[in-house]
Amino acid sequence: MPMPALPVRFEGEPLTIDLHMHSTASDGALPPAEVVALCRARGLTHMALTDHDTMDGIAQAQAAASREGIRLIPGTELSTQWRGINIHVVGLLPDGPQGDLVAGLAAQAQARERRSLKIAERLEKVGLTDALARAREQAGSPRPLGRPDFARALVAAGLVPDIGAAFKKHLGNGKAGDIKAHWPFLSTAVAWILDAGGVAVLAHPLRHGLTRRKRGLLLDDFAAAGGQAAELVSGFQNADLTRDLARQLQERDLYGSVGSDFHFPGGHLAPGSMSPVPRTATPPVWTHPRLAGLAAPAAA
């Protein structure tokens, strides 16, 4: 059976695409192949795997996508800094990692390793003995550690009741374990993605607690750097804010993307679970020339 085409406009209808998900290659709970299988089970036809600062899970996901009859676009979610704020940029990379992005991903992995050592040192001072080893046990693989791994370690050690409390008390903004890594500037990460022939997508722009004016400044700088799209819908969000964000994207000739930001089963976000996209003139990111063919039908 041929794979159905994606719509060329947002018409307020349900979508079968999710362009922001995570696996055990970063801080997700499922191996890449299981993420793909879950996407297929939930009726998705198109997906992107966008692990944090790595593309190590793409080969496994691509093989699974071929078996499952689902179209996968390689991706990653890069950590960056903008005016002192940690901003994430999703790279949709139909040709995979190449050019400056290869060295960029290696630098990101090293930055994450240095940050994890500092987080472990801080958490040991608040009672988490052998913090690095405990976080590594939670990760279950040699991948770079993230704050969720330390959060799970805090829960397992009985120091906090749940992951939310771990972030609120020890790992959230301004807390002891909130170590600011030396992430590249927003413009640098966008340049890596463009050099690899990809599309740079500003991740979840409504989640940073920015005023509308400051969000506009972020979008201005992102577009000036060569960014091409932003996540119009990320998980579940207010419909009025979504419509307002759509207007901001149109004013800057940016495409709109969609994604659940799925990390683990059992949470409120599953592959494909997100607020509906309103009818809008904002063009879908899959109609961008660099993603030509993603929206077209294909044989399963």
PDB file of C-alpha atoms in Angstrom, residues 3-283:
ATOM      1  CA  MET A   3       2.139   5.758   2.095  1.00  0.00           C
ATOM      2  CA  PRO A   4      -0.339   8.674   2.158  1.00  0.00           C
ATOM      3  CA  ALA A   5       0.855  12.147   1.279  1.00  0.00           C
ATOM      4  CA  LEU A   6       1.108  14.839   3.919  1.00  0.00           C
ATOM      5  CA  PRO A   7      -1.067  17.927   3.469  1.00  0.00           C
ATOM      6  CA  VAL A   8       0.574  20.927   1.842  1.00  0.00           C
ATOM      7  CA  ARG A   9      -1.297  23.309   4.182  1.00  0.00           C
ATOM      8  CA  PHE A  10      -2.396  23.256   7.804  1.00  0.00           C
ATOM      9  CA  GLU A  11      -6.174  22.866   7.592  1.00  0.00           C
ATOM     10  CA  GLY A  12      -6.967  22.082  11.223  1.00  0.00           C
ATOM     11  CA  GLU A  13      -7.134  18.335  10.507  1.00  0.00           C
ATOM     12  CA  PRO A  14      -5.382  15.549  12.480  1.00  0.00           C
ATOM     13  CA  LEU A  15      -1.844  14.847  11.292  1.00  0.00           C
ATOM     14  CA  THR A  16       0.096  11.574  11.028  1.00  0.00           C
ATOM     15  CA  ILE A  17       3.520  13.170  11.446  1.00  0.00           C
ATOM     16  CA  ASP A  18       5.730  13.836  14.471  1.00  0.00           C
ATOM     17  CA  LEU A  19       9.046  15.638  13.976  1.00  0.00           C
ATOM     18  CA  HIS A  20      10.387  15.776  17.549  1.00  0.00           C
ATOM     19  CA  MET A  21      11.047  12.582  19.539  1.00  0.00           C
ATOM     20  CA  HIS A  22      13.771  11.049  21.687  1.00  0.00           C
ATOM     21  CA  SER A  23      15.223   7.574  22.241  1.00  0.00           C
ATOM     22  CA  THR A  24      17.861   5.941  24.431  1.00  0.00           C
ATOM     23  CA  ALA A  25      20.458   7.545  22.170  1.00  0.00           C
ATOM     24  CA  SER A  26      19.886  10.575  24.397  1.00  0.00           C
ATOM     25  CA  ASP A  27      17.421  10.860  27.300  1.00  0.00           C
ATOM     26  CA  GLY A  28      14.485   8.833  25.972  1.00  0.00           C
ATOM     27  CA  ALA A  29      13.314   5.575  27.555  1.00  0.00           C
ATOM     28  CA  LEU A  30      12.933   3.414  24.422  1.00  0.00           C
ATOM     29  CA  PRO A  31      15.574   2.216  21.930  1.00  0.00           C
ATOM     30  CA  PRO A  32      15.258   3.851  18.495  1.00  0.00           C
ATOM     31  CA  ALA A  33      13.656   0.799  16.884  1.00  0.00           C
ATOM     32  CA  GLU A  34      10.989   0.677  19.604  1.00  0.00           C
ATOM     33  CA  VAL A  35      10.221   4.371  19.131  1.00  0.00           C
ATOM     34  CA  VAL A  36       9.626   3.675  15.440  1.00  0.00           C
ATOM     35  CA  ALA A  37       7.419   0.659  16.204  1.00  0.00           C
ATOM     36  CA  LEU A  38       5.388   2.734  18.668  1.00  0.00           C
ATOM     37  CA  CYS A  39       4.951   5.461  16.053  1.00  0.00           C
ATOM     38  CA  ARG A  40       3.636   2.905  13.590  1.00  0.00           C
ATOM     39  CA  ALA A  41       1.306   1.403  16.202  1.00  0.00           C
ATOM     40  CA  ARG A  42      -0.105   4.874  16.844  1.00  0.00           C
ATOM     41  CA  GLY A  43      -0.852   5.383  13.162  1.00  0.00           C
ATOM     42  CA  LEU A  44       1.958   7.754  12.232  1.00  0.00           C
ATOM     43  CA  THR A  45       3.242   7.660   8.670  1.00  0.00           C
ATOM     44  CA  HIS A  46       6.125  10.140   8.961  1.00  0.00           C
ATOM     45  CA  MET A  47       8.507  10.835  11.848  1.00  0.00           C
ATOM     46  CA  ALA A  48      11.840  12.339  12.865  1.00  0.00           C
ATOM     47  CA  LEU A  49      14.116  11.059  15.609  1.00  0.00           C
ATOM     48  CA  THR A  50      15.719  14.121  17.212  1.00  0.00           C
ATOM     49  CA  ASP A  51      17.909  13.022  20.103  1.00  0.00           C
ATOM     50  CA  HIS A  52      19.794  15.671  22.054  1.00  0.00           C
ATOM     51  CA  ASP A  53      23.111  16.606  20.421  1.00  0.00           C
ATOM     52  CA  THR A  54      23.550  13.230  18.735  1.00  0.00           C
ATOM     53  CA  MET A  55      22.482  11.205  15.721  1.00  0.00           C
ATOM     54  CA  ASP A  56      23.730   7.884  17.078  1.00  0.00           C
ATOM     55  CA  GLY A  57      20.254   6.313  16.994  1.00  0.00           C
ATOM     56  CA  ILE A  58      19.471   7.162  13.385  1.00  0.00           C
ATOM     57  CA  ALA A  59      20.864   4.013  11.716  1.00  0.00           C
ATOM     58  CA  GLN A  60      18.814   1.733  13.987  1.00  0.00           C
ATOM     59  CA  ALA A  61      15.722   3.904  13.524  1.00  0.00           C
ATOM     60  CA  GLN A  62      16.135   3.958   9.754  1.00  0.00           C
ATOM     61  CA  ALA A  63      16.327   0.175   9.574  1.00  0.00           C
ATOM     62  CA  ALA A  64      13.222  -0.128  11.747  1.00  0.00           C
ATOM     63  CA  ALA A  65      11.374   2.455   9.654  1.00  0.00           C
ATOM     64  CA  SER A  66      12.036   0.396   6.531  1.00  0.00           C
ATOM     65  CA  ARG A  67      10.581  -2.689   8.227  1.00  0.00           C
ATOM     66  CA  GLU A  68       7.576  -0.818   9.646  1.00  0.00           C
ATOM     67  CA  GLY A  69       6.722   1.040   6.447  1.00  0.00           C
ATOM     68  CA  ILE A  70       7.088   4.475   7.986  1.00  0.00           C
ATOM     69  CA  ARG A  71       9.044   7.379   6.530  1.00  0.00           C
ATOM     70  CA  LEU A  72      11.792   8.661   8.816  1.00  0.00           C
ATOM     71  CA  ILE A  73      13.775  11.841   8.459  1.00  0.00           C
ATOM     72  CA  PRO A  74      17.092  11.931  10.365  1.00  0.00           C
ATOM     73  CA  GLY A  75      17.316  14.646  12.958  1.00  0.00           C
ATOM     74  CA  THR A  76      18.893  15.973  16.134  1.00  0.00           C
ATOM     75  CA  GLU A  77      18.079  18.586  18.782  1.00  0.00           C
ATOM     76  CA  LEU A  78      21.013  20.910  19.400  1.00  0.00           C
ATOM     77  CA  SER A  79      21.534  22.792  22.660  1.00  0.00           C
ATOM     78  CA  THR A  80      22.423  26.440  22.100  1.00  0.00           C
ATOM     79  CA  GLN A  81      22.586  29.745  23.940  1.00  0.00           C
ATOM     80  CA  TRP A  82      20.794  32.979  23.083  1.00  0.00           C
ATOM     81  CA  ARG A  83      21.035  36.058  25.302  1.00  0.00           C
ATOM     82  CA  GLY A  84      21.826  33.878  28.312  1.00  0.00           C
ATOM     83  CA  ILE A  85      18.914  31.481  27.681  1.00  0.00           C
ATOM     84  CA  ASN A  86      19.261  27.798  26.783  1.00  0.00           C
ATOM     85  CA  ILE A  87      17.498  27.439  23.419  1.00  0.00           C
ATOM     86  CA  HIS A  88      17.083  24.175  21.507  1.00  0.00           C
ATOM     87  CA  VAL A  89      17.214  23.927  17.727  1.00  0.00           C
ATOM     88  CA  VAL A  90      15.968  20.838  15.905  1.00  0.00           C
ATOM     89  CA  GLY A  91      17.863  19.949  12.768  1.00  0.00           C
ATOM     90  CA  LEU A  92      15.902  18.002  10.153  1.00  0.00           C
ATOM     91  CA  LEU A  93      18.643  16.418   8.078  1.00  0.00           C
ATOM     92  CA  PRO A  94      17.541  14.394   5.051  1.00  0.00           C
ATOM     93  CA  ASP A  95      21.166  13.752   4.073  1.00  0.00           C
ATOM     94  CA  GLY A  96      22.339  12.919   7.587  1.00  0.00           C
ATOM     95  CA  PRO A  97      25.296  14.467   9.428  1.00  0.00           C
ATOM     96  CA  GLN A  98      27.937  16.027   7.220  1.00  0.00           C
ATOM     97  CA  GLY A  99      30.088  19.127   6.917  1.00  0.00           C
ATOM     98  CA  ASP A 100      30.520  21.291  10.001  1.00  0.00           C
ATOM     99  CA  LEU A 101      27.742  19.430  11.823  1.00  0.00           C
ATOM    100  CA  VAL A 102      29.967  16.359  12.308  1.00  0.00           C
ATOM    101  CA  ALA A 103      32.520  18.303  14.339  1.00  0.00           C
ATOM    102  CA  GLY A 104      29.703  20.213  16.010  1.00  0.00           C
ATOM    103  CA  LEU A 105      28.073  17.044  17.325  1.00  0.00           C
ATOM    104  CA  ALA A 106      31.430  15.840  18.660  1.00  0.00           C
ATOM    105  CA  ALA A 107      31.894  19.153  20.475  1.00  0.00           C
ATOM    106  CA  GLN A 108      28.373  18.906  21.923  1.00  0.00           C
ATOM    107  CA  ALA A 109      29.107  15.422  23.304  1.00  0.00           C
ATOM    108  CA  GLN A 110      32.252  16.722  24.992  1.00  0.00           C
ATOM    109  CA  ALA A 111      30.358  19.670  26.470  1.00  0.00           C
ATOM    110  CA  ARG A 112      27.740  17.296  27.870  1.00  0.00           C
ATOM    111  CA  GLU A 113      30.459  15.115  29.419  1.00  0.00           C
ATOM    112  CA  ARG A 114      32.055  18.099  31.156  1.00  0.00           C
ATOM    113  CA  ARG A 115      28.673  19.282  32.382  1.00  0.00           C
ATOM    114  CA  SER A 116      27.772  15.868  33.822  1.00  0.00           C
ATOM    115  CA  LEU A 117      30.964  15.861  35.907  1.00  0.00           C
ATOM    116  CA  LYS A 118      30.053  19.236  37.379  1.00  0.00           C
ATOM    117  CA  ILE A 119      26.451  18.206  38.050  1.00  0.00           C
ATOM    118  CA  ALA A 120      27.671  15.063  39.830  1.00  0.00           C
ATOM    119  CA  GLU A 121      30.031  17.121  41.982  1.00  0.00           C
ATOM    120  CA  ARG A 122      27.231  19.492  42.984  1.00  0.00           C
ATOM    121  CA  LEU A 123      24.747  16.695  43.764  1.00  0.00           C
ATOM    122  CA  GLU A 124      27.218  14.834  45.926  1.00  0.00           C
ATOM    123  CA  LYS A 125      27.271  17.911  48.147  1.00  0.00           C
ATOM    124  CA  VAL A 126      23.519  17.572  48.708  1.00  0.00           C
ATOM    125  CA  GLY A 127      23.708  13.876  49.569  1.00  0.00           C
ATOM    126  CA  LEU A 128      23.788  11.840  46.340  1.00  0.00           C
ATOM    127  CA  THR A 129      26.892   9.731  46.881  1.00  0.00           C
ATOM    128  CA  ASP A 130      28.603   8.327  43.761  1.00  0.00           C
ATOM    129  CA  ALA A 131      26.360  10.638  41.744  1.00  0.00           C
ATOM    130  CA  LEU A 132      28.039  10.036  38.397  1.00  0.00           C
ATOM    131  CA  ALA A 133      27.888   6.246  38.708  1.00  0.00           C
ATOM    132  CA  ARG A 134      24.272   6.378  39.876  1.00  0.00           C
ATOM    133  CA  ALA A 135      23.278   8.561  36.929  1.00  0.00           C
ATOM    134  CA  ARG A 136      25.155   6.281  34.543  1.00  0.00           C
ATOM    135  CA  GLU A 137      23.225   3.301  35.970  1.00  0.00           C
ATOM    136  CA  GLN A 138      19.977   5.124  35.264  1.00  0.00           C
ATOM    137  CA  ALA A 139      21.079   5.912  31.711  1.00  0.00           C
ATOM    138  CA  GLY A 140      21.873   2.249  31.052  1.00  0.00           C
ATOM    139  CA  SER A 141      24.338   3.067  28.264  1.00  0.00           C
ATOM    140  CA  PRO A 142      27.557   5.019  27.666  1.00  0.00           C
ATOM    141  CA  ARG A 143      25.753   7.923  26.014  1.00  0.00           C
ATOM    142  CA  PRO A 144      26.319  11.458  27.385  1.00  0.00           C
ATOM    143  CA  LEU A 145      24.337  12.019  30.563  1.00  0.00           C
ATOM    144  CA  GLY A 146      21.577  14.572  30.956  1.00  0.00           C
ATOM    145  CA  ARG A 147      19.766  16.100  33.900  1.00  0.00           C
ATOM    146  CA  PRO A 148      16.915  13.537  33.678  1.00  0.00           C
ATOM    147  CA  ASP A 149      19.452  10.770  34.422  1.00  0.00           C
ATOM    148  CA  PHE A 150      20.518  12.583  37.582  1.00  0.00           C
ATOM    149  CA  ALA A 151      16.863  13.215  38.443  1.00  0.00           C
ATOM    150  CA  ARG A 152      16.128   9.489  38.246  1.00  0.00           C
ATOM    151  CA  ALA A 153      19.207   8.814  40.383  1.00  0.00           C
ATOM    152  CA  LEU A 154      17.928  11.205  43.041  1.00  0.00           C
ATOM    153  CA  VAL A 155      14.574   9.405  43.062  1.00  0.00           C
ATOM    154  CA  ALA A 156      16.215   5.949  43.222  1.00  0.00           C
ATOM    155  CA  ALA A 157      18.330   7.102  46.184  1.00  0.00           C
ATOM    156  CA  GLY A 158      15.219   8.213  48.033  1.00  0.00           C
ATOM    157  CA  LEU A 159      16.310  11.850  48.186  1.00  0.00           C
ATOM    158  CA  VAL A 160      13.201  13.101  46.357  1.00  0.00           C
ATOM    159  CA  PRO A 161       9.797  11.507  45.733  1.00  0.00           C
ATOM    160  CA  ASP A 162       9.702  11.970  41.966  1.00  0.00           C
ATOM    161  CA  ILE A 163      11.447  13.491  38.957  1.00  0.00           C
ATOM    162  CA  GLY A 164       9.447  16.710  39.208  1.00  0.00           C
ATOM    163  CA  ALA A 165      10.666  17.210  42.759  1.00  0.00           C
ATOM    164  CA  ALA A 166      14.239  16.453  41.659  1.00  0.00           C
ATOM    165  CA  PHE A 167      14.132  19.333  39.200  1.00  0.00           C
ATOM    166  CA  LYS A 168      12.294  21.653  41.581  1.00  0.00           C
ATOM    167  CA  LYS A 169      14.760  21.080  44.403  1.00  0.00           C
ATOM    168  CA  HIS A 170      18.102  20.293  42.753  1.00  0.00           C
ATOM    169  CA  LEU A 171      18.198  20.454  38.935  1.00  0.00           C
ATOM    170  CA  GLY A 172      15.888  23.207  37.745  1.00  0.00           C
ATOM    171  CA  ASN A 173      16.871  26.734  36.790  1.00  0.00           C
ATOM    172  CA  GLY A 174      19.048  28.328  39.445  1.00  0.00           C
ATOM    173  CA  LYS A 175      19.418  25.142  41.512  1.00  0.00           C
ATOM    174  CA  ALA A 176      22.681  23.454  42.499  1.00  0.00           C
ATOM    175  CA  GLY A 177      22.583  20.974  39.623  1.00  0.00           C
ATOM    176  CA  ASP A 178      21.682  23.554  36.995  1.00  0.00           C
ATOM    177  CA  ILE A 179      25.074  23.728  35.302  1.00  0.00           C
ATOM    178  CA  LYS A 180      25.218  25.975  32.269  1.00  0.00           C
ATOM    179  CA  ALA A 181      27.291  24.203  29.659  1.00  0.00           C
ATOM    180  CA  HIS A 182      29.228  26.239  27.130  1.00  0.00           C
ATOM    181  CA  TRP A 183      26.738  25.602  24.358  1.00  0.00           C
ATOM    182  CA  PRO A 184      27.353  27.229  20.977  1.00  0.00           C
ATOM    183  CA  PHE A 185      25.540  30.392  20.047  1.00  0.00           C
ATOM    184  CA  LEU A 186      22.190  29.949  18.331  1.00  0.00           C
ATOM    185  CA  SER A 187      23.614  31.240  15.056  1.00  0.00           C
ATOM    186  CA  THR A 188      26.464  28.710  15.150  1.00  0.00           C
ATOM    187  CA  ALA A 189      24.148  25.718  15.536  1.00  0.00           C
ATOM    188  CA  VAL A 190      21.914  26.989  12.734  1.00  0.00           C
ATOM    189  CA  ALA A 191      24.994  27.273  10.505  1.00  0.00           C
ATOM    190  CA  TRP A 192      25.924  23.624  11.246  1.00  0.00           C
ATOM    191  CA  ILE A 193      22.466  22.469  10.170  1.00  0.00           C
ATOM    192  CA  LEU A 194      22.491  24.551   6.997  1.00  0.00           C
ATOM    193  CA  ASP A 195      25.974  23.286   6.111  1.00  0.00           C
ATOM    194  CA  ALA A 196      24.634  19.719   6.357  1.00  0.00           C
ATOM    195  CA  GLY A 197      21.836  20.523   3.894  1.00  0.00           C
ATOM    196  CA  GLY A 198      19.175  20.477   6.605  1.00  0.00           C
ATOM    197  CA  VAL A 199      16.333  22.624   7.897  1.00  0.00           C
ATOM    198  CA  ALA A 200      16.816  24.436  11.217  1.00  0.00           C
ATOM    199  CA  VAL A 201      13.694  24.426  13.397  1.00  0.00           C
ATOM    200  CA  LEU A 202      13.353  26.463  16.591  1.00  0.00           C
ATOM    201  CA  ALA A 203      12.147  23.959  19.193  1.00  0.00           C
ATOM    202  CA  HIS A 204       9.105  24.649  21.425  1.00  0.00           C
ATOM    203  CA  PRO A 205       9.265  28.485  21.314  1.00  0.00           C
ATOM    204  CA  LEU A 206       6.323  28.806  23.714  1.00  0.00           C
ATOM    205  CA  ARG A 207       8.042  26.945  26.546  1.00  0.00           C
ATOM    206  CA  HIS A 208      10.665  29.496  27.522  1.00  0.00           C
ATOM    207  CA  GLY A 209       8.390  31.827  29.452  1.00  0.00           C
ATOM    208  CA  LEU A 210       9.236  34.707  27.130  1.00  0.00           C
ATOM    209  CA  THR A 211       7.026  37.712  26.619  1.00  0.00           C
ATOM    210  CA  ARG A 212       5.571  38.042  23.124  1.00  0.00           C
ATOM    211  CA  ARG A 213       8.042  40.820  22.399  1.00  0.00           C
ATOM    212  CA  LYS A 214      11.058  38.799  23.505  1.00  0.00           C
ATOM    213  CA  ARG A 215       9.813  35.743  21.620  1.00  0.00           C
ATOM    214  CA  GLY A 216       9.669  37.984  18.556  1.00  0.00           C
ATOM    215  CA  LEU A 217      13.290  39.012  19.141  1.00  0.00           C
ATOM    216  CA  LEU A 218      14.272  35.344  19.380  1.00  0.00           C
ATOM    217  CA  LEU A 219      12.481  34.603  16.113  1.00  0.00           C
ATOM    218  CA  ASP A 220      14.116  37.646  14.508  1.00  0.00           C
ATOM    219  CA  ASP A 221      17.616  36.515  15.479  1.00  0.00           C
ATOM    220  CA  PHE A 222      16.862  32.935  14.492  1.00  0.00           C
ATOM    221  CA  ALA A 223      15.615  33.971  11.064  1.00  0.00           C
ATOM    222  CA  ALA A 224      18.555  36.349  10.589  1.00  0.00           C
ATOM    223  CA  ALA A 225      20.915  33.435  11.300  1.00  0.00           C
ATOM    224  CA  GLY A 226      19.270  31.411   8.531  1.00  0.00           C
ATOM    225  CA  GLY A 227      16.741  29.465  10.583  1.00  0.00           C
ATOM    226  CA  GLN A 228      13.843  28.302   8.449  1.00  0.00           C
ATOM    227  CA  ALA A 229      11.095  27.038  10.778  1.00  0.00           C
ATOM    228  CA  ALA A 230       9.762  26.862  14.319  1.00  0.00           C
ATOM    229  CA  GLU A 231       7.597  24.341  16.119  1.00  0.00           C
ATOM    230  CA  LEU A 232       4.117  25.765  15.735  1.00  0.00           C
ATOM    231  CA  VAL A 233       2.816  22.995  17.988  1.00  0.00           C
ATOM    232  CA  SER A 234       4.931  21.179  20.578  1.00  0.00           C
ATOM    233  CA  GLY A 235       2.942  18.731  22.664  1.00  0.00           C
ATOM    234  CA  PHE A 236      -0.133  20.307  24.204  1.00  0.00           C
ATOM    235  CA  GLN A 237      -0.504  24.084  24.261  1.00  0.00           C
ATOM    236  CA  ASN A 238      -3.075  26.864  24.373  1.00  0.00           C
ATOM    237  CA  ALA A 239      -4.916  27.325  21.056  1.00  0.00           C
ATOM    238  CA  ASP A 240      -4.863  31.128  21.236  1.00  0.00           C
ATOM    239  CA  LEU A 241      -1.102  31.120  21.808  1.00  0.00           C
ATOM    240  CA  THR A 242      -0.705  28.772  18.852  1.00  0.00           C
ATOM    241  CA  ARG A 243      -2.632  31.116  16.575  1.00  0.00           C
ATOM    242  CA  ASP A 244      -0.569  34.063  17.797  1.00  0.00           C
ATOM    243  CA  LEU A 245       2.656  32.141  17.213  1.00  0.00           C
ATOM    244  CA  ALA A 246       1.468  31.319  13.697  1.00  0.00           C
ATOM    245  CA  ARG A 247       1.125  35.052  13.029  1.00  0.00           C
ATOM    246  CA  GLN A 248       4.656  35.647  14.302  1.00  0.00           C
ATOM    247  CA  LEU A 249       6.011  32.947  11.994  1.00  0.00           C
ATOM    248  CA  GLN A 250       4.172  34.355   8.987  1.00  0.00           C
ATOM    249  CA  GLU A 251       5.582  37.810   9.665  1.00  0.00           C
ATOM    250  CA  ARG A 252       9.093  36.339   9.373  1.00  0.00           C
ATOM    251  CA  ASP A 253       8.445  33.916   6.494  1.00  0.00           C
ATOM    252  CA  LEU A 254       9.146  30.921   8.723  1.00  0.00           C
ATOM    253  CA  TYR A 255       7.700  27.450   8.210  1.00  0.00           C
ATOM    254  CA  GLY A 256       5.773  25.655  10.961  1.00  0.00           C
ATOM    255  CA  SER A 257       6.738  22.266  12.380  1.00  0.00           C
ATOM    256  CA  VAL A 258       4.958  19.898  14.783  1.00  0.00           C
ATOM    257  CA  GLY A 259       6.219  17.455  17.384  1.00  0.00           C
ATOM    258  CA  SER A 260       5.296  15.714  20.602  1.00  0.00           C
ATOM    259  CA  ASP A 261       8.761  15.879  22.238  1.00  0.00           C
ATOM    260  CA  PHE A 262       8.129  12.270  23.258  1.00  0.00           C
ATOM    261  CA  HIS A 263      10.577  10.821  25.810  1.00  0.00           C
ATOM    262  CA  PHE A 264       8.962   7.867  27.574  1.00  0.00           C
ATOM    263  CA  PRO A 265       5.796   5.743  27.506  1.00  0.00           C
ATOM    264  CA  GLY A 266       3.172   6.343  30.138  1.00  0.00           C
ATOM    265  CA  GLY A 267       3.531  10.104  30.200  1.00  0.00           C
ATOM    266  CA  HIS A 268       1.017  12.575  28.821  1.00  0.00           C
ATOM    267  CA  LEU A 269       3.009  12.868  25.600  1.00  0.00           C
ATOM    268  CA  ALA A 270       3.063   9.904  23.228  1.00  0.00           C
ATOM    269  CA  PRO A 271       4.262   9.856  19.612  1.00  0.00           C
ATOM    270  CA  GLY A 272       1.830  11.949  17.620  1.00  0.00           C
ATOM    271  CA  SER A 273       0.097  13.349  20.712  1.00  0.00           C
ATOM    272  CA  MET A 274      -0.141  17.115  20.455  1.00  0.00           C
ATOM    273  CA  SER A 275      -2.645  19.908  20.233  1.00  0.00           C
ATOM    274  CA  PRO A 276      -4.370  20.286  16.859  1.00  0.00           C
ATOM    275  CA  VAL A 277      -2.779  22.721  14.443  1.00  0.00           C
ATOM    276  CA  PRO A 278      -5.263  25.477  13.594  1.00  0.00           C
ATOM    277  CA  ARG A 279      -6.044  26.377  10.015  1.00  0.00           C
ATOM    278  CA  THR A 280      -3.277  28.808   9.133  1.00  0.00           C
ATOM    279  CA  ALA A 281      -1.366  30.229   6.194  1.00  0.00           C
ATOM    280  CA  THR A 282       1.915  29.242   7.868  1.00  0.00           C
ATOM    281  CA  PRO A 283       3.433  26.655   5.493  1.00  0.00           C
TER     282      PRO A 283
END
